[in-house]
Amino acid sequence: MSRLFNSSSSAINSSRREDNSSSKTDLEQIEVLSVSLIVTFSFMCLLIVAVNGLVIFLIRKKESLRTTTNLFLASLALSDLMSGLVGIPLLVSCLVRDLINVCVSSAIFIRFTAISSVCHVLLIACDRYIFIIHGMQYHSLVTKQRAIAATIVVWLFSLLASVIQLSWYLFYEIAFTEYEEITEDFNRKYSIACIVLFFAVPLLLMGYIYGRIFQISFKSNKTDRQAGKNLQQPSRSLLHEWRGRNVLLITVVIFAGCWFPYFMAMLDDYMNTSEQTLMPLWAQRLLIFLGFIPPILNPILCTLAKKDVRRALKQVVLQRKRKNASVDFGVHQEQISLNIPSI
């Protein structure tokens, strides 16, 4: 996967080796393209840190938000925050310096945050499923201790799944002098396992879970509207109903649209034995960008779309405005007192 992440720098180096007589205009275009990539990644890094940092801040500040569901959301926000704070800087360093150790570290860490994000999204989907299906027994099934244990398992499992690839590199490098064929075969199997375990299975489970939630929500809302007509009471608006359904649908679409190209690119990287990949450079960069879209949208769809989180955000903003207004009023009163002449 490291070839995918250092694609731009390797492409620049190979182009310079193949044609040393290229014009300065071509080199300037390549340099400008690299700078534009760095600027774009820097903007994405700031955006990821801002939205996920806001989620962690709200859950940490407001005691009313410290629920088991929000514990999963805070853990997801932490995982996405790490992809912005550590993953993108490592990737930019790989693009600029093209050092093998930096690029390998970048590939492993980004894979770690990707697997962690996928597992957290699936964990949140399971939590919603239990809440909808077993509403009366939810608090007895999903306790704080079980939620903490599930979160720890997700982090450890994601770390193990991302670094296990190093095991056969270290083992076969010590055991044999020529181990490329063996490691390449392991890499292909590892890529297929990642696609099955961290994309296909979670996508099928999320499809089933959200499908059941859609079905139960539709039946419940239909019953509520019928009861409201009989009792002549106002029922929930269709706009409010479809807003919640659209959030679930968009979550699945983003999951499929962003993570499928990522894991397929990892498989293509090991299926292609030649140094020059058949995938165009623009396609490689597009796949890299797609991998950083979920850390931006996850906190917006999974957390900030919740009513209790939005209410807490409004309270924090209002408290800050009142505090600033009181400070300004105090400064104004102090200035007035200083201007009053003594008798």
Coordinates of C-alpha atoms in Angstrom, one line a residue:
M1 CA 0.0 0.0 0.0
S2 CA 3.0 2.3 0.4
R3 CA 3.3 2.6 -3.4
L4 CA -0.1 4.1 -3.5
F5 CA 0.7 6.7 -0.8
N6 CA 4.0 7.8 -2.3
S7 CA 2.7 7.7 -5.8
S8 CA 3.2 11.4 -6.6
S9 CA 6.8 11.6 -5.3
S10 CA 7.8 8.3 -7.0
A11 CA 6.2 9.5 -10.2
I12 CA 8.1 12.7 -10.0
N13 CA 11.4 10.9 -9.4
S14 CA 10.9 8.4 -12.2
S15 CA 9.9 11.1 -14.7
R16 CA 13.1 13.0 -13.8
R17 CA 15.2 9.8 -14.3
E18 CA 13.7 8.9 -17.6
D19 CA 13.9 12.4 -19.2
N20 CA 16.7 14.5 -17.8
S21 CA 16.3 16.9 -20.6
S22 CA 12.7 17.9 -19.8
S23 CA 11.9 21.6 -19.9
K24 CA 11.7 23.8 -16.8
T25 CA 8.0 24.3 -17.5
D26 CA 7.2 20.6 -17.0
L27 CA 9.2 20.6 -13.7
E28 CA 7.4 23.7 -12.5
Q29 CA 4.0 22.1 -13.3
I30 CA 4.9 19.0 -11.3
E31 CA 6.2 21.2 -8.3
V32 CA 3.0 23.3 -8.4
L33 CA 0.9 20.1 -8.4
S34 CA 2.8 18.8 -5.4
V35 CA 2.3 22.1 -3.5
S36 CA -1.4 22.0 -4.4
L37 CA -1.7 18.5 -2.9
I38 CA 0.1 19.6 0.3
V39 CA -2.3 22.7 0.6
T40 CA -5.3 20.5 0.0
F41 CA -4.2 17.9 2.6
S42 CA -3.5 20.7 5.1
F43 CA -7.0 22.1 4.6
M44 CA -8.5 18.6 5.1
C45 CA -6.3 18.1 8.2
L46 CA -7.7 21.3 9.8
L47 CA -11.2 20.4 8.9
I48 CA -10.9 16.9 10.4
V49 CA -9.3 18.3 13.6
A50 CA -12.0 21.0 13.9
V51 CA -15.1 18.8 13.6
N52 CA -13.8 15.9 15.6
G53 CA -12.3 18.1 18.2
L54 CA -15.6 19.8 18.6
V55 CA -17.4 16.5 19.2
I56 CA -14.9 15.4 21.8
F57 CA -15.0 18.8 23.5
L58 CA -18.9 18.8 23.7
I59 CA -19.0 15.2 25.1
R60 CA -16.3 16.0 27.6
K61 CA -17.8 19.3 28.7
K62 CA -21.5 18.4 29.0
E63 CA -22.2 15.7 31.6
S64 CA -25.6 15.0 30.0
L65 CA -23.8 13.8 26.8
R66 CA -21.8 11.1 28.6
T67 CA -24.0 8.2 27.6
T68 CA -23.0 4.8 26.3
T69 CA -24.0 5.7 22.7
N70 CA -22.0 9.0 22.9
L71 CA -19.1 7.0 24.3
F72 CA -18.9 5.1 21.0
L73 CA -19.2 8.4 19.1
A74 CA -16.4 10.0 21.1
S75 CA -14.2 7.0 20.4
L76 CA -15.0 7.3 16.7
A77 CA -14.2 11.0 16.8
L78 CA -10.9 10.2 18.5
S79 CA -10.0 7.7 15.7
D80 CA -10.9 10.2 13.0
L81 CA -9.0 12.9 14.9
M82 CA -5.9 10.8 14.8
S83 CA -6.2 10.4 11.1
G84 CA -6.0 14.2 10.7
L85 CA -3.4 14.9 13.4
V86 CA -1.0 12.0 12.6
G87 CA -2.1 10.3 9.3
I88 CA -2.2 13.3 7.0
P89 CA 1.2 14.7 8.3
L90 CA 2.8 11.3 7.7
L91 CA 1.3 11.1 4.3
V92 CA 2.6 14.6 3.4
S93 CA 6.0 13.7 4.7
C94 CA 6.0 10.6 2.5
L95 CA 5.0 12.7 -0.6
V96 CA 7.7 15.3 0.1
R97 CA 10.6 13.2 1.3
D98 CA 9.9 9.8 -0.3
L99 CA 11.6 7.8 2.5
I100 CA 10.7 4.2 2.8
N101 CA 10.3 4.3 6.6
V102 CA 8.0 7.3 6.5
C103 CA 5.9 5.8 3.7
V104 CA 5.5 2.5 5.5
S105 CA 4.6 4.2 8.7
S106 CA 2.1 6.3 6.8
A107 CA 0.5 3.3 5.1
I108 CA 0.2 1.3 8.4
F109 CA -1.2 4.2 10.4
I110 CA -3.7 5.2 7.8
R111 CA -4.8 1.6 7.5
F112 CA -5.1 1.5 11.3
T113 CA -7.4 4.5 11.4
A114 CA -9.4 3.3 8.5
I115 CA -10.0 -0.1 10.1
S116 CA -10.8 1.6 13.4
S117 CA -13.3 3.9 11.7
V118 CA -15.0 1.0 10.0
C119 CA -15.3 -1.0 13.2
H120 CA -16.6 2.1 15.1
V121 CA -19.3 2.8 12.5
L122 CA -20.4 -0.9 12.7
L123 CA -20.4 -0.7 16.5
I124 CA -22.6 2.4 16.4
A125 CA -24.9 0.7 14.0
C126 CA -25.2 -2.3 16.3
D127 CA -25.9 0.0 19.3
R128 CA -28.7 1.7 17.4
Y129 CA -30.1 -1.7 16.4
I130 CA -30.2 -2.9 20.0
F131 CA -31.9 0.4 21.0
I132 CA -34.6 0.1 18.3
I133 CA -35.2 -3.7 18.6
H134 CA -34.8 -4.1 22.3
G135 CA -35.8 -0.7 23.6
M136 CA -37.0 -1.8 27.0
Q137 CA -33.9 -4.0 27.6
Y138 CA -31.4 -1.6 26.1
H139 CA -29.9 -0.3 29.4
S140 CA -29.5 -3.8 30.8
L141 CA -27.9 -5.1 27.6
V142 CA -25.6 -2.1 26.8
T143 CA -24.0 -1.2 30.1
K144 CA -21.2 1.2 30.6
Q145 CA -18.7 -1.6 31.4
R146 CA -19.7 -3.5 28.2
A147 CA -19.5 -0.3 26.1
I148 CA -15.9 0.4 27.4
A149 CA -14.9 -3.3 26.8
A150 CA -16.3 -3.2 23.2
T151 CA -14.4 0.1 22.6
I152 CA -11.2 -1.4 23.8
V153 CA -11.6 -4.5 21.7
V154 CA -12.2 -2.3 18.6
W155 CA -9.0 -0.4 19.2
L156 CA -6.9 -3.5 19.9
F157 CA -8.4 -5.4 17.0
S158 CA -7.8 -2.5 14.6
L159 CA -4.1 -2.2 15.8
L160 CA -3.5 -5.9 15.4
A161 CA -5.1 -6.0 11.9
S162 CA -3.0 -3.1 10.7
V163 CA 0.4 -4.2 11.9
I164 CA 0.1 -8.0 11.4
Q165 CA 1.5 -7.5 7.8
L166 CA 4.9 -6.7 9.3
S167 CA 5.1 -10.1 10.9
W168 CA 5.8 -12.1 7.7
Y169 CA 8.1 -9.4 6.4
L170 CA 10.3 -9.7 9.5
F171 CA 10.1 -13.5 9.7
Y172 CA 10.8 -14.3 6.0
E173 CA 13.5 -11.6 5.8
I174 CA 15.4 -13.3 8.5
A175 CA 14.7 -16.8 7.3
F176 CA 15.4 -16.4 3.6
T177 CA 17.4 -14.2 1.3
E178 CA 14.8 -14.2 -1.5
Y179 CA 11.4 -13.8 0.0
E180 CA 9.6 -11.5 -2.4
E181 CA 7.3 -14.2 -3.9
I182 CA 6.3 -15.5 -0.5
T183 CA 5.5 -12.0 0.9
E184 CA 3.7 -11.0 -2.2
D185 CA 1.4 -14.0 -1.9
F186 CA 0.8 -13.2 1.8
N187 CA 0.0 -9.5 0.8
R188 CA -2.6 -10.6 -1.7
K189 CA -4.3 -12.8 0.8
Y190 CA -4.1 -10.1 3.4
S191 CA -5.7 -7.6 1.0
I192 CA -8.5 -9.9 0.2
A193 CA -9.1 -10.6 3.9
C194 CA -9.2 -6.9 4.6
I195 CA -11.8 -6.4 1.9
V196 CA -14.0 -9.2 3.3
L197 CA -13.6 -8.4 7.0
F198 CA -13.6 -4.6 6.9
F199 CA -15.8 -3.8 4.0
A200 CA -18.0 -6.6 2.7
V201 CA -19.1 -8.0 6.1
P202 CA -19.6 -4.6 7.7
L203 CA -21.5 -3.4 4.7
L204 CA -23.9 -6.4 4.7
L205 CA -24.4 -6.0 8.4
M206 CA -25.1 -2.3 8.2
G207 CA -27.5 -2.9 5.3
Y208 CA -29.4 -5.4 7.4
I209 CA -29.4 -3.3 10.5
Y210 CA -30.4 -0.1 8.8
G211 CA -33.0 -2.0 6.7
R212 CA -34.6 -3.3 9.9
I213 CA -34.5 0.2 11.4
F214 CA -36.1 1.6 8.3
Q215 CA -38.8 -1.0 8.4
I216 CA -39.6 -0.6 12.1
S217 CA -39.5 3.2 11.9
F218 CA -41.8 3.2 8.9
K219 CA -44.4 1.0 10.7
S220 CA -44.1 3.0 13.9
N221 CA -44.6 6.3 12.2
K222 CA -47.5 5.0 10.2
T223 CA -49.1 3.8 13.4
D224 CA -48.5 7.1 15.1
R225 CA -50.0 9.1 12.2
Q226 CA -53.1 6.8 12.2
A227 CA -53.5 7.2 16.0
G228 CA -53.0 11.0 15.6
K229 CA -55.8 11.2 13.0
N230 CA -58.2 9.2 15.2
L231 CA -57.4 11.3 18.3
Q232 CA -57.1 14.5 16.3
Q233 CA -53.6 15.2 17.6
P234 CA -50.6 16.5 15.6
S235 CA -48.1 13.8 14.6
R236 CA -44.5 14.0 13.6
S237 CA -43.9 15.8 10.3
L238 CA -42.8 13.8 7.2
L239 CA -39.8 16.1 6.9
H240 CA -38.6 15.1 10.4
E241 CA -39.1 11.4 9.6
W242 CA -37.2 11.5 6.4
R243 CA -34.4 13.5 7.9
G244 CA -33.5 10.7 10.2
R245 CA -33.8 8.1 7.5
N246 CA -31.6 10.1 5.1
V247 CA -28.9 10.3 7.7
L248 CA -28.7 6.5 7.9
L249 CA -28.9 6.2 4.1
I250 CA -26.1 8.8 3.6
T251 CA -24.0 7.0 6.2
V252 CA -24.2 3.7 4.2
V253 CA -23.5 5.5 0.9
I254 CA -20.4 7.2 2.3
F255 CA -19.2 4.0 3.8
A256 CA -19.6 2.1 0.5
G257 CA -18.4 5.0 -1.7
C258 CA -15.2 5.8 0.2
W259 CA -14.0 2.6 1.8
F260 CA -14.6 0.3 -1.2
P261 CA -12.1 2.2 -3.5
Y262 CA -9.6 2.3 -0.6
F263 CA -9.5 -1.4 0.0
M264 CA -9.6 -2.2 -3.7
A265 CA -6.6 0.1 -4.2
M266 CA -4.8 -1.8 -1.5
L267 CA -5.6 -5.1 -3.3
D268 CA -4.6 -3.6 -6.7
D269 CA -1.3 -2.4 -5.2
Y270 CA -0.3 -6.0 -4.4
M271 CA -1.8 -7.7 -7.4
N272 CA 0.3 -5.5 -9.7
T273 CA 3.8 -6.8 -9.5
S274 CA 5.4 -4.2 -11.8
E275 CA 6.8 -1.0 -10.3
Q276 CA 4.8 1.2 -12.6
T277 CA 1.1 0.8 -11.6
L278 CA -1.5 0.7 -14.4
M279 CA -3.7 3.1 -12.4
P280 CA -3.5 6.7 -13.5
L281 CA -1.9 9.2 -11.2
W282 CA -5.1 11.2 -10.9
A283 CA -7.0 8.1 -9.9
Q284 CA -4.5 7.3 -7.2
R285 CA -4.8 10.8 -5.7
L286 CA -8.6 10.6 -5.9
L287 CA -8.5 7.3 -3.9
I288 CA -6.3 9.0 -1.3
F289 CA -8.8 11.9 -0.9
L290 CA -11.7 9.5 -0.6
G291 CA -10.0 7.8 2.3
F292 CA -10.1 11.1 4.3
I293 CA -13.7 12.0 3.5
P294 CA -15.3 9.7 6.3
P295 CA -13.3 11.4 9.1
I296 CA -14.8 14.7 8.0
L297 CA -18.4 13.5 7.6
N298 CA -18.6 10.9 10.4
P299 CA -18.8 13.5 13.2
I300 CA -21.4 15.5 11.2
L301 CA -23.7 12.6 10.4
C302 CA -23.2 10.4 13.5
T303 CA -22.9 13.1 16.2
L304 CA -23.8 16.6 15.2
A305 CA -27.0 15.4 13.6
K306 CA -28.2 14.2 17.1
K307 CA -30.6 16.5 18.8
D308 CA -28.9 16.3 22.2
V309 CA -25.5 17.2 20.7
R310 CA -27.0 20.1 18.8
R311 CA -28.7 21.3 22.0
A312 CA -25.4 21.2 23.9
L313 CA -23.6 23.0 21.1
K314 CA -26.2 25.8 21.2
Q315 CA -25.9 26.1 25.0
V316 CA -22.1 26.4 24.7
V317 CA -22.4 29.1 22.1
L318 CA -24.9 31.0 24.1
Q319 CA -22.8 30.8 27.3
R320 CA -19.8 32.1 25.4
K321 CA -21.9 35.0 24.0
R322 CA -23.2 35.8 27.5
K323 CA -19.7 35.7 28.9
N324 CA -18.3 38.0 26.3
A325 CA -21.3 40.4 26.7
S326 CA -20.7 40.5 30.5
V327 CA -17.0 41.1 30.0
D328 CA -17.8 44.0 27.6
F329 CA -20.3 45.4 30.0
G330 CA -17.8 45.3 32.9
V331 CA -15.2 47.0 30.8
H332 CA -17.7 49.7 29.8
Q333 CA -18.7 50.3 33.4
E334 CA -15.1 50.6 34.4
Q335 CA -14.4 53.2 31.7
I336 CA -17.4 55.2 32.8
S337 CA -16.3 55.1 36.5
L338 CA -12.8 56.3 35.4
N339 CA -14.3 59.3 33.6
I340 CA -16.4 60.5 36.6
P341 CA -14.6 63.5 38.1
S342 CA -14.0 63.3 41.9
I343 CA -15.9 65.9 44.1

